[in-house]
CSV table of C-alpha atoms in Angstrom, one decimal:
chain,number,residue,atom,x,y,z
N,58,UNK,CA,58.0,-2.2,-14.8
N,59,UNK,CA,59.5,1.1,-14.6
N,60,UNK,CA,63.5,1.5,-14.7
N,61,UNK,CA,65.7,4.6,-13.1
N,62,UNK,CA,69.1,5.2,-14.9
N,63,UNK,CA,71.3,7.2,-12.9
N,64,UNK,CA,74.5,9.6,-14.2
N,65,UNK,CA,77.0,11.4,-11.7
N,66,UNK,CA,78.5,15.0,-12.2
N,67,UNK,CA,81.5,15.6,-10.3
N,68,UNK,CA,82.4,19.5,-11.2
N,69,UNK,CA,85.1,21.4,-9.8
N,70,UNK,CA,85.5,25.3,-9.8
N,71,UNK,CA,83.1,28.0,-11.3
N,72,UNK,CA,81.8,28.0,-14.6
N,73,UNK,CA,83.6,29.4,-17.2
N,74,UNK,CA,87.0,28.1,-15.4
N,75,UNK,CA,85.7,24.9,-13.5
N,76,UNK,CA,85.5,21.4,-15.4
N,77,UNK,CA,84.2,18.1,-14.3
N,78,UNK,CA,83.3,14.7,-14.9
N,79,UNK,CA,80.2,12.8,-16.1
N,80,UNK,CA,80.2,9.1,-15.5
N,81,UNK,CA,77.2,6.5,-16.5
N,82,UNK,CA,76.5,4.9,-13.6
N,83,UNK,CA,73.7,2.8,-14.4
N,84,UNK,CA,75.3,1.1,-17.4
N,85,UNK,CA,79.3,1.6,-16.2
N,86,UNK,CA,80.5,2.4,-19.4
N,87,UNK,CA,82.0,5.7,-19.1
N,88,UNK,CA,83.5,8.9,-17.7
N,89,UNK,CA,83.4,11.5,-20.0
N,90,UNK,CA,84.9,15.0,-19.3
N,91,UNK,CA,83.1,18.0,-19.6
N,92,UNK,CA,83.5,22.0,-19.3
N,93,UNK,CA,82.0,25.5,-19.8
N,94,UNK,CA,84.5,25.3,-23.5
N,95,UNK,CA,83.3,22.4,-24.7
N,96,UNK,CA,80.0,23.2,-24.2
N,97,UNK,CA,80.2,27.3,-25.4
N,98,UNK,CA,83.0,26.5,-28.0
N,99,UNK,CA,84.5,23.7,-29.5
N,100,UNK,CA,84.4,20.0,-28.3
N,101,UNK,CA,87.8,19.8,-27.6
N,102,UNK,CA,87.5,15.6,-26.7
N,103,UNK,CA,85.0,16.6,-24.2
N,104,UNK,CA,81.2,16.2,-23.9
N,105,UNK,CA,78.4,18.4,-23.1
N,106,UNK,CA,75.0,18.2,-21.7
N,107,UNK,CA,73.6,19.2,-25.5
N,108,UNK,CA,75.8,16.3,-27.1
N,109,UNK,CA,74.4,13.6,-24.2
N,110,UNK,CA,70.5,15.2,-24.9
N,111,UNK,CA,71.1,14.2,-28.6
N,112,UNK,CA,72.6,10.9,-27.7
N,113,UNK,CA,69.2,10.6,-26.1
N,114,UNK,CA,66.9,11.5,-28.2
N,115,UNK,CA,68.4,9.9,-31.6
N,116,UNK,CA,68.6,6.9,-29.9
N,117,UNK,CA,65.1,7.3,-28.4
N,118,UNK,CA,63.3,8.5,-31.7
N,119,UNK,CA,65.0,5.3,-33.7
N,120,UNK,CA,63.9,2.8,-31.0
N,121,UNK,CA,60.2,4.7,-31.3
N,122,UNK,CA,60.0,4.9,-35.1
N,123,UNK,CA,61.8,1.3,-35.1
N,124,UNK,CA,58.6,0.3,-33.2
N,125,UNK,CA,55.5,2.0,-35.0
N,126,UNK,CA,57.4,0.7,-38.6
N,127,UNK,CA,57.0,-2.8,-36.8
N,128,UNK,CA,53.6,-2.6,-35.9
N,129,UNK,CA,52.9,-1.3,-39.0
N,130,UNK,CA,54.1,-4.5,-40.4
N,131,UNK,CA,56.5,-2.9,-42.3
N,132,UNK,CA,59.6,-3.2,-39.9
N,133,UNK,CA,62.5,-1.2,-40.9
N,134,UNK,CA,66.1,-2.9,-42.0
N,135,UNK,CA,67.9,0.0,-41.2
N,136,UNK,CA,67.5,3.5,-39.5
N,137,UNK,CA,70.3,6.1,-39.1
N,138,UNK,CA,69.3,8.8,-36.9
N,139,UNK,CA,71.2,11.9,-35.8
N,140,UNK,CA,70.1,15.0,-33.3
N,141,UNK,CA,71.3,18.3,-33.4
N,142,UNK,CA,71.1,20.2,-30.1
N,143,UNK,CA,72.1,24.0,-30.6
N,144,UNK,CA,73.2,25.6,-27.5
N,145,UNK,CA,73.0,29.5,-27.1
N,146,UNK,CA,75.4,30.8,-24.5
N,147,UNK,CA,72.6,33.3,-22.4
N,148,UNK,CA,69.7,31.7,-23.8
N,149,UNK,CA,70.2,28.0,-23.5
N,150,UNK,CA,68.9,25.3,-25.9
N,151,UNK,CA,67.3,27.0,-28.8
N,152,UNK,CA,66.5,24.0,-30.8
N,153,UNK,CA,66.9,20.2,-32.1
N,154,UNK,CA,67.0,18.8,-35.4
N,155,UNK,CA,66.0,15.1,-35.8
N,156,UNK,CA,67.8,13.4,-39.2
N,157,UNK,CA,66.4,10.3,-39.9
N,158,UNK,CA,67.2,7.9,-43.1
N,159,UNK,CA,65.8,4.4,-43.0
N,160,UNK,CA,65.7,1.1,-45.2
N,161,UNK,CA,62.6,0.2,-45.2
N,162,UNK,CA,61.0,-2.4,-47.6
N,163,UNK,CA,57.3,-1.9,-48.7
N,164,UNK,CA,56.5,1.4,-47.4
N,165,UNK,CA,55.9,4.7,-49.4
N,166,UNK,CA,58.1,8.2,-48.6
N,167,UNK,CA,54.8,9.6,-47.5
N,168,UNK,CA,54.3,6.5,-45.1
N,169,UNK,CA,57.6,7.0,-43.8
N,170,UNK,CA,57.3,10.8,-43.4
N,171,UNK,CA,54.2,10.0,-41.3
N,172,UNK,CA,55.7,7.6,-39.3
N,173,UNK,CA,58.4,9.2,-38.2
N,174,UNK,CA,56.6,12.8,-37.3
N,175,UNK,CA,54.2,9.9,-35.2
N,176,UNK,CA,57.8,8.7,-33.5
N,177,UNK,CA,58.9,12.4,-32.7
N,178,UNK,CA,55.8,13.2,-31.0
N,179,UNK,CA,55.5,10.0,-29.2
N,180,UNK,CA,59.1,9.1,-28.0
N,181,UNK,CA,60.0,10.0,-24.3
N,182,UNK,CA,62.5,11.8,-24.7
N,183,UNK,CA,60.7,14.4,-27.3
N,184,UNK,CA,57.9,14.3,-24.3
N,185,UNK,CA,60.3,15.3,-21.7
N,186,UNK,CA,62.2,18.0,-23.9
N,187,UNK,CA,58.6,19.6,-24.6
N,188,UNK,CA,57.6,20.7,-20.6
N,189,UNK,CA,58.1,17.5,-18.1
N,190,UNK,CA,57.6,18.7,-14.7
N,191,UNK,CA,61.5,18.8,-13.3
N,192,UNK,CA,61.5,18.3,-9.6
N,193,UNK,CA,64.9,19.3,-7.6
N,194,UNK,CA,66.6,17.5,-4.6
N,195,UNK,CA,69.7,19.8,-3.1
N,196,UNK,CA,72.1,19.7,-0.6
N,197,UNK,CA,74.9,20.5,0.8
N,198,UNK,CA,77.7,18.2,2.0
């Protein structure tokens, strides 16, 4: 059964003055504040579309290696998983490191290794980030 999650941008103003808000809608549980600063420069207490990509993916790759480890028969205790998205003002995302450390009983560093290059090809969000078709719905109010 296939799920939709939905967030909301509310922006006001150009870019490089303009802010906005991002809310969760789907899940409810948060509006965080974002702007052309904390996105170009430094956080500031405010998000940015490169800081909720690696929320994505590092939760996405842990859930996928998380699930080949189990099938493996070697489920993990622990994983700890953090994504670095570097942002390029002019260029745009110019790449994203995937830190993984894991607990994980009975399993070699070469098995590991090999599982988790298997969970970065295979989790969806390393699939979208590599050329999903993007299809755009615009209008004005």
């Amino acid at each position: 059964m296939a799920t939709t999650r939905t967030a909301t941008t509310q922006w006001k103003g150009a870019l490089l003055d303009g802010s906005g808000t991002v809310s969760l809608d789907s899940s409810g549980v948060g509006t965080f504040e974002v702007s052309w600063p904390s996105r170009a420069e430094a956080a500031n207490g405010k998000t940015s579309p490169e800081e909720l990509i690696a929320a994505a993916h590092s939760s996405c790759f842990s859930m996928a290696l998380a699930h080949g480890l189990n099938g493996a028969g070697t489920p993990p205790e622990s994983l700890r998983t953090s994504a670095d998205v570097t942002f390029q003002p002019g260029e745009g995302i110019t790449g994203i490191v995937i830190t993984v450390e894991g607990q994980v009983p009975g399993i070699s560093a070469e098995q590991f290794q090999e599982a988790a290059e298997t969970a970065k090809a295979n989790c969806p969000v390393s699939k979208a980030l590599t050329g999903t078709t993007i299809t755009l719905k615009a209008s004005l109010l």
